[in-house]
mmCIF file of C-alpha atoms in Angstrom:
data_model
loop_
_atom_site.group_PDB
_atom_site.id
_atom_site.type_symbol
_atom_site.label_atom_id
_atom_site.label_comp_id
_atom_site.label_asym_id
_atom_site.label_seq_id
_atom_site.Cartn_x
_atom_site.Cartn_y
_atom_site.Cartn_z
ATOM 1 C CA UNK A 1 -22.061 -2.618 -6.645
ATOM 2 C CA UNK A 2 -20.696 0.159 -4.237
ATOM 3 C CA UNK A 3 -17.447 -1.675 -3.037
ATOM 4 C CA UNK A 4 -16.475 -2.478 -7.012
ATOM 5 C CA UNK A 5 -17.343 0.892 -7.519
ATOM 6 C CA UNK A 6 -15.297 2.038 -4.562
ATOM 7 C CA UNK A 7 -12.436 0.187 -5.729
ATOM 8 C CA UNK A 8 -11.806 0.818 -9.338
ATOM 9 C CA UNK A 9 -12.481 4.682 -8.061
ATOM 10 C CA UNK A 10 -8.869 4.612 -6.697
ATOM 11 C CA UNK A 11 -7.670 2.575 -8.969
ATOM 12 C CA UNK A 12 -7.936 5.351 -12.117
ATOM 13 C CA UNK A 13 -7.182 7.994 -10.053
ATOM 14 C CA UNK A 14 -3.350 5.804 -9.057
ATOM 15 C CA UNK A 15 -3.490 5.208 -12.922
ATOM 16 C CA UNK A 16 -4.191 8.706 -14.003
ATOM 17 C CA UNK A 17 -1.246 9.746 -11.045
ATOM 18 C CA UNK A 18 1.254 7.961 -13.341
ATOM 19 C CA UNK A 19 1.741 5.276 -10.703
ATOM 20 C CA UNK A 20 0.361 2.540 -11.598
ATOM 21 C CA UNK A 21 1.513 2.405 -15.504
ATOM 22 C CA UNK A 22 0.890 -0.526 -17.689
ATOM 23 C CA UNK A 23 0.139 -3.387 -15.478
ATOM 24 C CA UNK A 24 2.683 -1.729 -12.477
ATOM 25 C CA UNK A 25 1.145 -2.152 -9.025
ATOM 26 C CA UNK A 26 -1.776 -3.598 -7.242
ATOM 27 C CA UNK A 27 -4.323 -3.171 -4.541
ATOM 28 C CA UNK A 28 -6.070 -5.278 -2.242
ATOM 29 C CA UNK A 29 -9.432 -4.459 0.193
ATOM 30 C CA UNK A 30 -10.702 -6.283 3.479
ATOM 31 C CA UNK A 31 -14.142 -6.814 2.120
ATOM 32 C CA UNK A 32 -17.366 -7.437 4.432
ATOM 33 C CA UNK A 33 -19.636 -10.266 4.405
ATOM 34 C CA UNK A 34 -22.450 -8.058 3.511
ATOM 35 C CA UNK A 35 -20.349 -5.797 0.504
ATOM 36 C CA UNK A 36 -19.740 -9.149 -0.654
ATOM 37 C CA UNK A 37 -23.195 -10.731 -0.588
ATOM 38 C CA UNK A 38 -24.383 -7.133 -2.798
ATOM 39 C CA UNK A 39 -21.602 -8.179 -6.021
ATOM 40 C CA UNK A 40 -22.120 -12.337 -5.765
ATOM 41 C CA UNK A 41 -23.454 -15.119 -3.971
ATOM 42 C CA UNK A 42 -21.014 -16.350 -0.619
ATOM 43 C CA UNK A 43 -20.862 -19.736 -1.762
ATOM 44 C CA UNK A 44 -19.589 -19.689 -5.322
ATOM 45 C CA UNK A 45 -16.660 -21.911 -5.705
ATOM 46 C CA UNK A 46 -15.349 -20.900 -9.334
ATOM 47 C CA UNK A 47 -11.682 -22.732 -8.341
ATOM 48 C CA UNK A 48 -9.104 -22.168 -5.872
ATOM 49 C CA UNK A 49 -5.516 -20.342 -5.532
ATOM 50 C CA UNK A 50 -2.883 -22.114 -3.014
ATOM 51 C CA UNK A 51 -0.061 -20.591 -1.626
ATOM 52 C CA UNK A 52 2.312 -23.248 0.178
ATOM 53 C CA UNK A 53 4.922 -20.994 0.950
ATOM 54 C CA UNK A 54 2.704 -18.836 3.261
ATOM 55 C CA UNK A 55 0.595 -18.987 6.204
ATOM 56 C CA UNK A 56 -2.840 -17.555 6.337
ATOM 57 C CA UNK A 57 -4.386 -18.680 9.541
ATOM 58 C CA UNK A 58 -5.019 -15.558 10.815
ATOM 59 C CA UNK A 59 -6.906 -14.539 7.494
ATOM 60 C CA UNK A 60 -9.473 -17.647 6.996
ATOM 61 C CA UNK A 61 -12.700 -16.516 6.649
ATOM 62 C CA UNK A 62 -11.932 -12.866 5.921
ATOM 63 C CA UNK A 63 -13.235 -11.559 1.914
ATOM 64 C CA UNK A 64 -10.697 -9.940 -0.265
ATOM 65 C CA UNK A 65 -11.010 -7.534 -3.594
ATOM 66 C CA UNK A 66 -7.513 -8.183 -5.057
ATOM 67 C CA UNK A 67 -6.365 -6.591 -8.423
ATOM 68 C CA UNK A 68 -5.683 -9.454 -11.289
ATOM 69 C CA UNK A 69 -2.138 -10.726 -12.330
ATOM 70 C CA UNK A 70 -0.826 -9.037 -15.263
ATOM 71 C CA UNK A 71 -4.039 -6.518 -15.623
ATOM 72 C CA UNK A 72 -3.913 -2.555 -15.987
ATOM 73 C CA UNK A 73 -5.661 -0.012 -13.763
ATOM 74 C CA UNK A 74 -7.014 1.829 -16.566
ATOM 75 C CA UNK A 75 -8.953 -1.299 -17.519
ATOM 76 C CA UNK A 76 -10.650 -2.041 -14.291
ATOM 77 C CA UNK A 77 -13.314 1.030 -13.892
ATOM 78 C CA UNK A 78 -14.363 -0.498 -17.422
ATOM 79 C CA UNK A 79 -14.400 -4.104 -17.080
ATOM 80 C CA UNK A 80 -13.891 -5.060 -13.653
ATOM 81 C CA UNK A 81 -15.227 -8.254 -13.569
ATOM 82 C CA UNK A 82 -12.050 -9.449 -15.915
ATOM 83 C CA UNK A 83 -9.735 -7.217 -13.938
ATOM 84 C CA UNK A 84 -10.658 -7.776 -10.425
ATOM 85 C CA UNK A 85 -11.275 -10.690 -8.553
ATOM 86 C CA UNK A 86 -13.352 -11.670 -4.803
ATOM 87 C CA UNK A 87 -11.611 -14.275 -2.644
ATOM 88 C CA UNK A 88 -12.437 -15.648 0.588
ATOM 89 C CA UNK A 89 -9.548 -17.129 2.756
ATOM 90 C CA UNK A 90 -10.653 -21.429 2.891
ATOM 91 C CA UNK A 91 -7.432 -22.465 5.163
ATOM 92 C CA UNK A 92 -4.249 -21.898 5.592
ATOM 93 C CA UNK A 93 -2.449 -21.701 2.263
ATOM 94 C CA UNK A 94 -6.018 -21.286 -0.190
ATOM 95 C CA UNK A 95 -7.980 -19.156 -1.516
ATOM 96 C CA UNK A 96 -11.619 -19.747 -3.286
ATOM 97 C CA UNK A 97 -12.708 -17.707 -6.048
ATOM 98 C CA UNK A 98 -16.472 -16.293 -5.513
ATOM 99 C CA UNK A 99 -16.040 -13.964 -8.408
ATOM 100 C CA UNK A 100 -14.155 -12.071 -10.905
ATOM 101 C CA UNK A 101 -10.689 -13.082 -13.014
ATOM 102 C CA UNK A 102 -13.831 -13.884 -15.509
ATOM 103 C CA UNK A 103 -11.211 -14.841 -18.389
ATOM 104 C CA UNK A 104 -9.179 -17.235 -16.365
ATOM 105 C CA UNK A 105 -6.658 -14.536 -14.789
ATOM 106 C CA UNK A 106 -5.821 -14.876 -11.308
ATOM 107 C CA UNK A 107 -4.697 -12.624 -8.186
ATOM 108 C CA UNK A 108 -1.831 -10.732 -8.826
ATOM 109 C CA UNK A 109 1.863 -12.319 -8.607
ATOM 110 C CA UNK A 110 2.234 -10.112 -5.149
ATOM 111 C CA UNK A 111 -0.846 -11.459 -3.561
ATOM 112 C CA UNK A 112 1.614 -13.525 -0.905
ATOM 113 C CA UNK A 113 2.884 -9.837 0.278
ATOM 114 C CA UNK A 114 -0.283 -7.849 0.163
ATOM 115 C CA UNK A 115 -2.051 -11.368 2.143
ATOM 116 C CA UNK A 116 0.935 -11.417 4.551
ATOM 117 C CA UNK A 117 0.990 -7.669 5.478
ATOM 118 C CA UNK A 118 -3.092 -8.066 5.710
ATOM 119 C CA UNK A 119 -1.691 -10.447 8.748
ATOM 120 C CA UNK A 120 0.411 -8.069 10.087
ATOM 121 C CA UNK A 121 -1.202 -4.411 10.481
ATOM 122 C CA UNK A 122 -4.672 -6.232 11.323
ATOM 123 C CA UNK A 123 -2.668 -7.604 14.502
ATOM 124 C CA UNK A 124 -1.838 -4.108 14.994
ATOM 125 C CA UNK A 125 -4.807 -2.317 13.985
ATOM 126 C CA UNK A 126 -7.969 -4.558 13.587
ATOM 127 C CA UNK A 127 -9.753 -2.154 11.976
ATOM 128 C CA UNK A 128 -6.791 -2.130 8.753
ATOM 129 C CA UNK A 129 -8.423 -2.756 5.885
ATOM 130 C CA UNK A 130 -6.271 -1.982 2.694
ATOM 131 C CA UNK A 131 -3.270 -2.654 0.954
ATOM 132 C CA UNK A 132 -1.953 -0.618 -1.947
ATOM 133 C CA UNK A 133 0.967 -0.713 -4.058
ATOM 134 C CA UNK A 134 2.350 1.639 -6.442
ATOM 135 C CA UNK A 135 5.201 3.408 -8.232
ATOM 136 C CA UNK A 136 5.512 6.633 -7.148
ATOM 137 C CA UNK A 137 8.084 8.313 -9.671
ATOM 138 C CA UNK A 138 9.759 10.865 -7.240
ATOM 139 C CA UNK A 139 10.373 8.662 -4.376
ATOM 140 C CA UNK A 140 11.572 5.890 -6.666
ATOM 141 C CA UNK A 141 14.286 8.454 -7.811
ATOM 142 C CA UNK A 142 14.842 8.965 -4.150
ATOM 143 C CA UNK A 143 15.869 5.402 -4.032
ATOM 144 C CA UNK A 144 18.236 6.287 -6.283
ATOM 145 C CA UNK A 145 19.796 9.226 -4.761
ATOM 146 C CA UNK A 146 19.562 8.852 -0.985
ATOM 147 C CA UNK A 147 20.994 6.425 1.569
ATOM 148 C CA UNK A 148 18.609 3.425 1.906
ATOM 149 C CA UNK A 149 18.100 4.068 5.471
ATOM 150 C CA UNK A 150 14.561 4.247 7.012
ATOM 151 C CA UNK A 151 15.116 6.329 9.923
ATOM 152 C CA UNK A 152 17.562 8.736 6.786
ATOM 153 C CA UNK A 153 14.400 8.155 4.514
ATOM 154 C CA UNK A 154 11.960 9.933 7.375
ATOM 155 C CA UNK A 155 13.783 12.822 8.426
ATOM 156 C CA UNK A 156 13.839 13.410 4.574
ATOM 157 C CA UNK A 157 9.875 13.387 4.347
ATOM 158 C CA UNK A 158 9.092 14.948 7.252
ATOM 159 C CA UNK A 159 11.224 17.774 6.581
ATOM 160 C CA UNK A 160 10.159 18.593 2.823
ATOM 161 C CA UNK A 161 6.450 19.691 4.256
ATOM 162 C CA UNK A 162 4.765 20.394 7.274
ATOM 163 C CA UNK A 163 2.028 17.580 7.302
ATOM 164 C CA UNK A 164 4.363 14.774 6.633
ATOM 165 C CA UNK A 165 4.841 13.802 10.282
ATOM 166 C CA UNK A 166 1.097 14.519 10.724
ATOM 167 C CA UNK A 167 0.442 11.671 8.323
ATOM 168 C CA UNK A 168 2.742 9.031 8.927
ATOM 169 C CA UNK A 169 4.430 10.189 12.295
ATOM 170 C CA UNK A 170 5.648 6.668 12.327
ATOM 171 C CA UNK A 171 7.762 7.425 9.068
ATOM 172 C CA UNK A 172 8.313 4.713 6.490
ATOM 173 C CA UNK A 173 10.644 1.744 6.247
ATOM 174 C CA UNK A 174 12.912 0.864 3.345
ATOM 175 C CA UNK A 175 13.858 -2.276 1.813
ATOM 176 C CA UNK A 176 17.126 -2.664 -0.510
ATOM 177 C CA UNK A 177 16.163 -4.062 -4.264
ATOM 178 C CA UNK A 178 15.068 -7.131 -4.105
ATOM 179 C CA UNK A 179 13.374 -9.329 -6.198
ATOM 180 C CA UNK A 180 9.546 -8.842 -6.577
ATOM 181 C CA UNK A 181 6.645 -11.587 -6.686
ATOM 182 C CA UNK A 182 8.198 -13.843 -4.271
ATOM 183 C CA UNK A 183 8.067 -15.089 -0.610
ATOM 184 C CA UNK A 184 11.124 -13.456 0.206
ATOM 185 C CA UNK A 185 10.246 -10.495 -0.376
ATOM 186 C CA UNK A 186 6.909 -10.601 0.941
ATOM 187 C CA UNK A 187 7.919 -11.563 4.460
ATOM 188 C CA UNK A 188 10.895 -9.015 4.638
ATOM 189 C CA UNK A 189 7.525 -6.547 3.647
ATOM 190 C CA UNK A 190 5.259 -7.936 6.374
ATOM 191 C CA UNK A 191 8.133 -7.554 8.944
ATOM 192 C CA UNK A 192 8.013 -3.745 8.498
ATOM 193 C CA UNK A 193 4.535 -3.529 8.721
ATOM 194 C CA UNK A 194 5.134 -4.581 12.529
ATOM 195 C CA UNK A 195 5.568 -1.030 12.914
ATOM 196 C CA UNK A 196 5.500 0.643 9.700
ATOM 197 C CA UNK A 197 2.111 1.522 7.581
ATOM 198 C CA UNK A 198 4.680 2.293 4.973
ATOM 199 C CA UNK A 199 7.671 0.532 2.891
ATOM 200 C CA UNK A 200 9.599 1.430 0.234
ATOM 201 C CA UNK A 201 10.883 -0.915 -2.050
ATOM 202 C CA UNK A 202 14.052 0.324 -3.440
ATOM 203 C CA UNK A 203 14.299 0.972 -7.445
ATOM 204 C CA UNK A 204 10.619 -0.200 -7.432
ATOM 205 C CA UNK A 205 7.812 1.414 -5.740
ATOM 206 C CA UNK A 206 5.410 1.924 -2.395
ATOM 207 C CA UNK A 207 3.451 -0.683 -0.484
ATOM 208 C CA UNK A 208 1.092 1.666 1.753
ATOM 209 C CA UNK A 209 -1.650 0.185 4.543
ATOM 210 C CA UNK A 210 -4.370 2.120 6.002
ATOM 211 C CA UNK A 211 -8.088 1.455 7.432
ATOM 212 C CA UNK A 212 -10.113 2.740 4.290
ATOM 213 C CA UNK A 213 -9.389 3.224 0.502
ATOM 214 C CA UNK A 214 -8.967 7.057 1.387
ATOM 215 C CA UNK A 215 -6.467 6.325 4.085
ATOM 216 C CA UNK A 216 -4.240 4.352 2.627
ATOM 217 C CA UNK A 217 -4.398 6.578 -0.953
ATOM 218 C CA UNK A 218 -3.731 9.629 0.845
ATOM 219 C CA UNK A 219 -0.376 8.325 2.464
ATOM 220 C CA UNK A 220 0.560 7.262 -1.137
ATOM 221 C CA UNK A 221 0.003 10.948 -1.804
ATOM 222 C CA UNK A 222 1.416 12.400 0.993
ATOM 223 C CA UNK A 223 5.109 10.417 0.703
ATOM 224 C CA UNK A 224 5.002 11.037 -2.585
ATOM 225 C CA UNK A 225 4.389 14.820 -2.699
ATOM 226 C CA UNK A 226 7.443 14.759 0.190
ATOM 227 C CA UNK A 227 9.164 13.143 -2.297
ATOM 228 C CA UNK A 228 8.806 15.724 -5.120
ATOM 229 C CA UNK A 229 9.522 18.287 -3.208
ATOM 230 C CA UNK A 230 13.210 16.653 -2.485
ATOM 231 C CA UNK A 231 13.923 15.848 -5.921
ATOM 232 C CA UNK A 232 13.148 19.717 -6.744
ATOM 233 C CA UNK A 233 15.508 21.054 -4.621
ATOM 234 C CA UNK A 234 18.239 18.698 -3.616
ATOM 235 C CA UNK A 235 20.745 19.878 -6.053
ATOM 236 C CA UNK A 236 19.771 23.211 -4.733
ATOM 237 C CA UNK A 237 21.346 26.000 -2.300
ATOM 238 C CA UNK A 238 18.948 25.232 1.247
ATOM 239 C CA UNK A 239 18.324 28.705 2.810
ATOM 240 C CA UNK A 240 15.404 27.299 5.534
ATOM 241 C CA UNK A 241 13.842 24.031 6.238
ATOM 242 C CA UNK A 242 11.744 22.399 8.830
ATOM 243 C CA UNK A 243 14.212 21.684 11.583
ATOM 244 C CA UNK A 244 13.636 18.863 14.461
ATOM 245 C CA UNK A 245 12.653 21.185 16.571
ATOM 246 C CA UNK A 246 10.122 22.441 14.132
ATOM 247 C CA UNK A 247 9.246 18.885 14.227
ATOM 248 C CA UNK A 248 8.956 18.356 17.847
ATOM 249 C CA UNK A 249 6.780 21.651 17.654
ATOM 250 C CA UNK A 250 4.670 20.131 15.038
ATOM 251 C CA UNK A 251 4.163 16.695 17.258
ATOM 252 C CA UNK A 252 3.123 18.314 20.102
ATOM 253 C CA UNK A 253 0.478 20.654 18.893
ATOM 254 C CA UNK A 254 -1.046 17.411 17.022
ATOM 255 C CA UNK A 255 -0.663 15.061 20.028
ATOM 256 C CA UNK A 256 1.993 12.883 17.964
ATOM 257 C CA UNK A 257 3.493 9.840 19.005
ATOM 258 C CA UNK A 258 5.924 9.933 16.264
ATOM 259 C CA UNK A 259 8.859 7.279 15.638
ATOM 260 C CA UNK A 260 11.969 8.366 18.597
ATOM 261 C CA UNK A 261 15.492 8.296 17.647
ATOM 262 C CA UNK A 262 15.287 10.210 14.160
ATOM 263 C CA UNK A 263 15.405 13.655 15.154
ATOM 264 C CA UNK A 264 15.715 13.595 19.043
#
């Protein structure tokens, strides 16, 4: 089964990161018909999720891998079948069960922000195909320590290493705390992902988008090494640093079309 395979891959290597402790984060893959049709058969039925609060029209018919409520990562390479679940999208607000959550679990308590940020970058970018979310320990101290400002957040990042823009020229947003598992925060998520591939969540974590596993995992890697590097030397004396026109520099030897009105 190469795409469970694929999945619980990343999975222990976010666990083994220190991300993803106990039953902290979640992850959810744009599955094809065919990846599908190799781990069960396309029309099991084992029972249904509904979601009232959001809209999925965009998303029927499209096969998700979604990480189970209340399960760890370190569990999943192991057992997946009890740890993971496939879903297809049936309407609107539903989701069928083909497989998985074998013990009676069910998609995790964020499924309503990874589904509605699935909506979002895929009108953006229809090849998008993942949604991860973590807890990144440096940049959750960051949240702590900086201004909870996007375009602030960014000029941070890019600054603290030279392939930070390269990654994620369009920086990363930033949402206050707010309370997780809910509609509200899912949809002030998805409104980022308009034109973000990135969002913090303040005091909590990383949601992070991309069009393979690898994509989206390396972002999560790049922000957070970014991240380390502040928290190393913010209480520090600065002697040098990238500066914007460094930056600019940077963005025009890659071709960048990175986010204006941060350091122009």
């Amino acid at each position: 089964m190469k795409l469970i395979e694929e999945v619980t891959d990343i999975l222990s290597h976010l666990y083994e990161h220190g991300w993803d402790e106990r039953n902290g984060g979640n992850l959810s893959y744009i599955a094809k018909e065919e990846e599908v049709a190799e781990v069960c058969s396309l029309d099991s039925n084992l029972r249904a999720f509904v979601y009232p609060d959001c809209d999925l029209s965009s998303l029927v018919g499209k096969y998700f891998v979604i990480t189970g409520t209340g399960k760890y990562f370190k569990n999943c390479e192991k057992d997946p079948e009890t740890n993971l679940g496939i879903v297809r999208v049936e309407d609107a607000h539903t989701l069928r069960l083909l497989w998985g959550y074998k013990t009676g679990g069910s998609p995790t308590s964020e499924a309503p922000t990874h589904l509605l940020c699935h909506a979002k970058r895929l009108a953006q970018d229809p090849a998008h195909r993942v949604v991860m979310h973590c807890h990144p320990t440096n940049l959750i101290a960051m949240t702590h320590v900086v201004p909870l400002d996007s375009a602030r957040f960014t000029e941070i990042l890019w600054k603290m290493q030279t392939e930070s823009i390269v990654v994620f020229p369009e920086g990363v947003a930033v949402l206050p705390w707010m309370l997780c598992g809910g509609t509200e925060i899912g949809l002030a998520t998805a409104e980022k992902m308009d034109s973000y591939r990135s969002v913090v969540w303040a005091q909590h974590g990383l949601f992070c988008t991309g069009r393979d596993l690898d994509e989206a995992y390396g972002l999560i890697e790049t922000i957070e090494k970014a991240a380390e590097i502040y928290m190393l030397i913010a209480d520090k004396k600065i002697l040098q640093s990238i500066s914007n026109d460094n930056l600019k520099d940077i963005a025009k030897a890659f071709r960048l079309e990175y986010r204006k009105g941060i350091i122009d």
